[in-house]
Amino acid sequence: MARRPRLLPAVGTARNLLAASLEGLLADPAGAGERGTPADPTDLPLVLVACSGGPDSLALAAVAAHLAHTGRCRVGAVVVDHGLQAGSAGTAGRAAAAARDLGLDPVEVHRVTVERDGMGPEAAARGARYAALDDAASRLGAVAVLLGHTLDDQAEQVLLGLARGSGTRSLAGMPESRGPYLRPFLDLRRADTEAICAFYGLDPWHDPTNLDPSYARSRVRGEVLPFLEDRLGPGIARALARTARILGQDADLLEQLSAEAYASLRTEGDDGTVLLPEDGLRSLPAALRQRVLALAALELGAFQPSFERLRAAESLLDRKGSAGPVQLGGKVSVHRQVRGRSVLRGQPSYGSLVLRNNGSSNGPGGQQLRRPIQE
């Protein structure tokens, strides 16, 4: 009898990380039949893997397939073809075939159109990708969508945030979970996923844009992070990922406090505006005040305003100089309500900052908060 190959430590770690990430979402193993196979597999919860065919997502698909074999869930895959590279359809087809060979079902390929709409190419591609994943998860009734980001991706994200001069949420990197999206491999190195692919005999696709120096992320990956590890020690990537985890906890608390403050201050005007009382805003710490202003802008349809735009909006509270408007992006502006002009019918509204979407007749009640585009 041939000996079974010894389990690679990285594979065992990856399996444990995935099981922990899906805790509470899987079927009870006590309900499984002989050899862990349930009587009716269609009753099992469905988990989808976002699979590009690269080492990270292919390793995740292989580990998830093992979990499906235990009879606690079904595992499928969604491959998104952005159509941005020559031969992208063939690459997507090979990724789908690899997922099917691993036993994943259903496996779907989604061809998307990437529309810039004022965003950079990477952000636009992310937006199109998440729209496709959202659609597939909703239509198929998936309990979770697995993303293959690793500790190295997290470290790169923190460095990019530092280079942009970003705030707490950006420096917190990518969350382990957000809604149905889970990132079980944030404690694994990229070398681990490559080793997992080799263990399973998989031939992953290597995205050529990862080596293209015209992309900031590629320069961080190929030049900056290796330089830092050479000069500061090989633990720098793990230290950056740990920083992201710490800041993520801080950002969660600040967002909770900001949402509570916004709910207590917000008033809706008769013409679809959002009013925030100046005295209430002044009483808040700067960290919360800026977040409250950002929440109002997001509700009215803007993208996340920059720090400089939020500071300009804050300056209206000084009651010096112009009463605005200050543009917050996405055709959303804010101005200080001047004496004698009412926003609320029959009520004086002097003493408020007024935010409006100048490009839409819809009131804020018909808007949805825009979800920040994540890696």
PDB file of N, CA, C and O in Angstrom, residues 133-168:
ATOM      1  N   LEU A 133     -19.279  39.599  -7.356  1.00  0.00           N
ATOM      2  CA  LEU A 133     -19.304  38.666  -6.229  1.00  0.00           C
ATOM      3  C   LEU A 133     -20.580  38.835  -5.409  1.00  0.00           C
ATOM      4  O   LEU A 133     -21.179  37.851  -4.951  1.00  0.00           O
ATOM      5  N   ASP A 134     -21.000  40.085  -5.222  1.00  0.00           N
ATOM      6  CA  ASP A 134     -22.259  40.341  -4.513  1.00  0.00           C
ATOM      7  C   ASP A 134     -23.420  39.645  -5.215  1.00  0.00           C
ATOM      8  O   ASP A 134     -24.272  39.011  -4.576  1.00  0.00           O
ATOM      9  N   ASP A 135     -23.453  39.799  -6.532  1.00  0.00           N
ATOM     10  CA  ASP A 135     -24.545  39.210  -7.316  1.00  0.00           C
ATOM     11  C   ASP A 135     -24.548  37.690  -7.188  1.00  0.00           C
ATOM     12  O   ASP A 135     -25.602  37.081  -6.966  1.00  0.00           O
ATOM     13  N   ALA A 136     -23.377  37.076  -7.334  1.00  0.00           N
ATOM     14  CA  ALA A 136     -23.307  35.616  -7.265  1.00  0.00           C
ATOM     15  C   ALA A 136     -23.695  35.105  -5.888  1.00  0.00           C
ATOM     16  O   ALA A 136     -24.435  34.124  -5.756  1.00  0.00           O
ATOM     17  N   ALA A 137     -23.195  35.762  -4.830  1.00  0.00           N
ATOM     18  CA  ALA A 137     -23.496  35.311  -3.469  1.00  0.00           C
ATOM     19  C   ALA A 137     -24.986  35.405  -3.181  1.00  0.00           C
ATOM     20  O   ALA A 137     -25.576  34.499  -2.578  1.00  0.00           O
ATOM     21  N   SER A 138     -25.614  36.503  -3.628  1.00  0.00           N
ATOM     22  CA  SER A 138     -27.047  36.678  -3.392  1.00  0.00           C
ATOM     23  C   SER A 138     -27.866  35.661  -4.180  1.00  0.00           C
ATOM     24  O   SER A 138     -28.790  35.043  -3.645  1.00  0.00           O
ATOM     25  N   ARG A 139     -27.519  35.483  -5.447  1.00  0.00           N
ATOM     26  CA  ARG A 139     -28.292  34.599  -6.316  1.00  0.00           C
ATOM     27  C   ARG A 139     -28.167  33.131  -5.902  1.00  0.00           C
ATOM     28  O   ARG A 139     -29.133  32.372  -5.965  1.00  0.00           O
ATOM     29  N   LEU A 140     -26.968  32.741  -5.449  1.00  0.00           N
ATOM     30  CA  LEU A 140     -26.732  31.344  -5.095  1.00  0.00           C
ATOM     31  C   LEU A 140     -27.024  31.049  -3.623  1.00  0.00           C
ATOM     32  O   LEU A 140     -26.995  29.893  -3.211  1.00  0.00           O
ATOM     33  N   GLY A 141     -27.282  32.098  -2.843  1.00  0.00           N
ATOM     34  CA  GLY A 141     -27.591  31.896  -1.437  1.00  0.00           C
ATOM     35  C   GLY A 141     -26.389  31.484  -0.608  1.00  0.00           C
ATOM     36  O   GLY A 141     -26.521  30.703   0.345  1.00  0.00           O
ATOM     37  N   ALA A 142     -25.216  32.017  -0.927  1.00  0.00           N
ATOM     38  CA  ALA A 142     -23.991  31.661  -0.200  1.00  0.00           C
ATOM     39  C   ALA A 142     -23.977  32.302   1.180  1.00  0.00           C
ATOM     40  O   ALA A 142     -24.419  33.445   1.356  1.00  0.00           O
ATOM     41  N   VAL A 143     -23.453  31.578   2.151  1.00  0.00           N
ATOM     42  CA  VAL A 143     -23.344  32.116   3.511  1.00  0.00           C
ATOM     43  C   VAL A 143     -22.060  32.918   3.678  1.00  0.00           C
ATOM     44  O   VAL A 143     -21.930  33.702   4.623  1.00  0.00           O
ATOM     45  N   ALA A 144     -21.093  32.731   2.775  1.00  0.00           N
ATOM     46  CA  ALA A 144     -19.827  33.451   2.877  1.00  0.00           C
ATOM     47  C   ALA A 144     -19.125  33.434   1.528  1.00  0.00           C
ATOM     48  O   ALA A 144     -19.327  32.528   0.704  1.00  0.00           O
ATOM     49  N   VAL A 145     -18.315  34.469   1.303  1.00  0.00           N
ATOM     50  CA  VAL A 145     -17.439  34.538   0.136  1.00  0.00           C
ATOM     51  C   VAL A 145     -16.016  34.651   0.664  1.00  0.00           C
ATOM     52  O   VAL A 145     -15.700  35.565   1.431  1.00  0.00           O
ATOM     53  N   LEU A 146     -15.147  33.733   0.268  1.00  0.00           N
ATOM     54  CA  LEU A 146     -13.777  33.671   0.771  1.00  0.00           C
ATOM     55  C   LEU A 146     -12.830  34.412  -0.169  1.00  0.00           C
ATOM     56  O   LEU A 146     -12.862  34.207  -1.386  1.00  0.00           O
ATOM     57  N   LEU A 147     -11.997  35.266   0.400  1.00  0.00           N
ATOM     58  CA  LEU A 147     -10.994  36.015  -0.352  1.00  0.00           C
ATOM     59  C   LEU A 147      -9.607  35.555   0.089  1.00  0.00           C
ATOM     60  O   LEU A 147      -9.363  35.327   1.277  1.00  0.00           O
ATOM     61  N   GLY A 148      -8.681  35.456  -0.850  1.00  0.00           N
ATOM     62  CA  GLY A 148      -7.402  34.825  -0.570  1.00  0.00           C
ATOM     63  C   GLY A 148      -6.282  35.748  -0.150  1.00  0.00           C
ATOM     64  O   GLY A 148      -5.109  35.380  -0.289  1.00  0.00           O
ATOM     65  N   HIS A 149      -6.577  36.941   0.367  1.00  0.00           N
ATOM     66  CA  HIS A 149      -5.515  37.863   0.753  1.00  0.00           C
ATOM     67  C   HIS A 149      -4.671  37.292   1.895  1.00  0.00           C
ATOM     68  O   HIS A 149      -5.203  36.664   2.814  1.00  0.00           O
ATOM     69  N   THR A 150      -3.376  37.551   1.830  1.00  0.00           N
ATOM     70  CA  THR A 150      -2.429  37.011   2.794  1.00  0.00           C
ATOM     71  C   THR A 150      -1.834  38.110   3.668  1.00  0.00           C
ATOM     72  O   THR A 150      -2.116  39.301   3.478  1.00  0.00           O
ATOM     73  N   LEU A 151      -0.983  37.690   4.610  1.00  0.00           N
ATOM     74  CA  LEU A 151      -0.289  38.640   5.477  1.00  0.00           C
ATOM     75  C   LEU A 151       0.543  39.621   4.649  1.00  0.00           C
ATOM     76  O   LEU A 151       0.639  40.806   4.982  1.00  0.00           O
ATOM     77  N   ASP A 152       1.140  39.141   3.564  1.00  0.00           N
ATOM     78  CA  ASP A 152       1.935  40.030   2.709  1.00  0.00           C
ATOM     79  C   ASP A 152       1.064  41.102   2.071  1.00  0.00           C
ATOM     80  O   ASP A 152       1.468  42.270   1.976  1.00  0.00           O
ATOM     81  N   ASP A 153      -0.137  40.732   1.620  1.00  0.00           N
ATOM     82  CA  ASP A 153      -1.073  41.717   1.074  1.00  0.00           C
ATOM     83  C   ASP A 153      -1.419  42.768   2.119  1.00  0.00           C
ATOM     84  O   ASP A 153      -1.524  43.960   1.818  1.00  0.00           O
ATOM     85  N   GLN A 154      -1.612  42.311   3.347  1.00  0.00           N
ATOM     86  CA  GLN A 154      -1.965  43.233   4.433  1.00  0.00           C
ATOM     87  C   GLN A 154      -0.830  44.215   4.693  1.00  0.00           C
ATOM     88  O   GLN A 154      -1.064  45.419   4.858  1.00  0.00           O
ATOM     89  N   ALA A 155       0.403  43.711   4.742  1.00  0.00           N
ATOM     90  CA  ALA A 155       1.552  44.583   4.970  1.00  0.00           C
ATOM     91  C   ALA A 155       1.680  45.618   3.854  1.00  0.00           C
ATOM     92  O   ALA A 155       1.951  46.799   4.096  1.00  0.00           O
ATOM     93  N   GLU A 156       1.470  45.188   2.616  1.00  0.00           N
ATOM     94  CA  GLU A 156       1.536  46.105   1.481  1.00  0.00           C
ATOM     95  C   GLU A 156       0.450  47.170   1.585  1.00  0.00           C
ATOM     96  O   GLU A 156       0.685  48.352   1.281  1.00  0.00           O
ATOM     97  N   GLN A 157      -0.723  46.765   2.045  1.00  0.00           N
ATOM     98  CA  GLN A 157      -1.829  47.704   2.179  1.00  0.00           C
ATOM     99  C   GLN A 157      -1.507  48.789   3.202  1.00  0.00           C
ATOM    100  O   GLN A 157      -1.819  49.969   3.007  1.00  0.00           O
ATOM    101  N   VAL A 158      -0.878  48.398   4.324  1.00  0.00           N
ATOM    102  CA  VAL A 158      -0.513  49.372   5.346  1.00  0.00           C
ATOM    103  C   VAL A 158       0.523  50.353   4.804  1.00  0.00           C
ATOM    104  O   VAL A 158       0.426  51.564   5.023  1.00  0.00           O
ATOM    105  N   LEU A 159       1.511  49.851   4.085  1.00  0.00           N
ATOM    106  CA  LEU A 159       2.532  50.732   3.519  1.00  0.00           C
ATOM    107  C   LEU A 159       1.927  51.708   2.516  1.00  0.00           C
ATOM    108  O   LEU A 159       2.296  52.889   2.476  1.00  0.00           O
ATOM    109  N   LEU A 160       0.993  51.241   1.696  1.00  0.00           N
ATOM    110  CA  LEU A 160       0.330  52.138   0.745  1.00  0.00           C
ATOM    111  C   LEU A 160      -0.461  53.204   1.476  1.00  0.00           C
ATOM    112  O   LEU A 160      -0.493  54.375   1.066  1.00  0.00           O
ATOM    113  N   GLY A 161      -1.127  52.813   2.575  1.00  0.00           N
ATOM    114  CA  GLY A 161      -1.865  53.790   3.367  1.00  0.00           C
ATOM    115  C   GLY A 161      -0.951  54.834   3.976  1.00  0.00           C
ATOM    116  O   GLY A 161      -1.269  56.031   3.997  1.00  0.00           O
ATOM    117  N   LEU A 162       0.200  54.408   4.467  1.00  0.00           N
ATOM    118  CA  LEU A 162       1.172  55.350   5.023  1.00  0.00           C
ATOM    119  C   LEU A 162       1.653  56.321   3.952  1.00  0.00           C
ATOM    120  O   LEU A 162       1.805  57.521   4.200  1.00  0.00           O
ATOM    121  N   ALA A 163       1.902  55.805   2.757  1.00  0.00           N
ATOM    122  CA  ALA A 163       2.384  56.654   1.669  1.00  0.00           C
ATOM    123  C   ALA A 163       1.348  57.695   1.277  1.00  0.00           C
ATOM    124  O   ALA A 163       1.702  58.803   0.847  1.00  0.00           O
ATOM    125  N   ARG A 164       0.067  57.362   1.415  1.00  0.00           N
ATOM    126  CA  ARG A 164      -0.999  58.306   1.061  1.00  0.00           C
ATOM    127  C   ARG A 164      -1.324  59.267   2.195  1.00  0.00           C
ATOM    128  O   ARG A 164      -2.113  60.189   2.012  1.00  0.00           O
ATOM    129  N   GLY A 165      -0.760  59.027   3.376  1.00  0.00           N
ATOM    130  CA  GLY A 165      -1.111  59.864   4.519  1.00  0.00           C
ATOM    131  C   GLY A 165      -2.523  59.595   4.985  1.00  0.00           C
ATOM    132  O   GLY A 165      -3.273  60.516   5.301  1.00  0.00           O
ATOM    133  N   SER A 166      -2.909  58.325   5.029  1.00  0.00           N
ATOM    134  CA  SER A 166      -4.287  57.952   5.319  1.00  0.00           C
ATOM    135  C   SER A 166      -4.556  57.897   6.809  1.00  0.00           C
ATOM    136  O   SER A 166      -3.643  57.973   7.642  1.00  0.00           O
ATOM    137  N   GLY A 167      -5.838  57.730   7.155  1.00  0.00           N
ATOM    138  CA  GLY A 167      -6.270  57.673   8.544  1.00  0.00           C
ATOM    139  C   GLY A 167      -6.340  56.265   9.079  1.00  0.00           C
ATOM    140  O   GLY A 167      -5.870  55.307   8.458  1.00  0.00           O
ATOM    141  N   THR A 168      -6.977  56.142  10.244  1.00  0.00           N
ATOM    142  CA  THR A 168      -6.989  54.881  10.979  1.00  0.00           C
ATOM    143  C   THR A 168      -7.587  53.743  10.184  1.00  0.00           C
ATOM    144  O   THR A 168      -7.027  52.644  10.150  1.00  0.00           O
TER     145      THR A 168
END
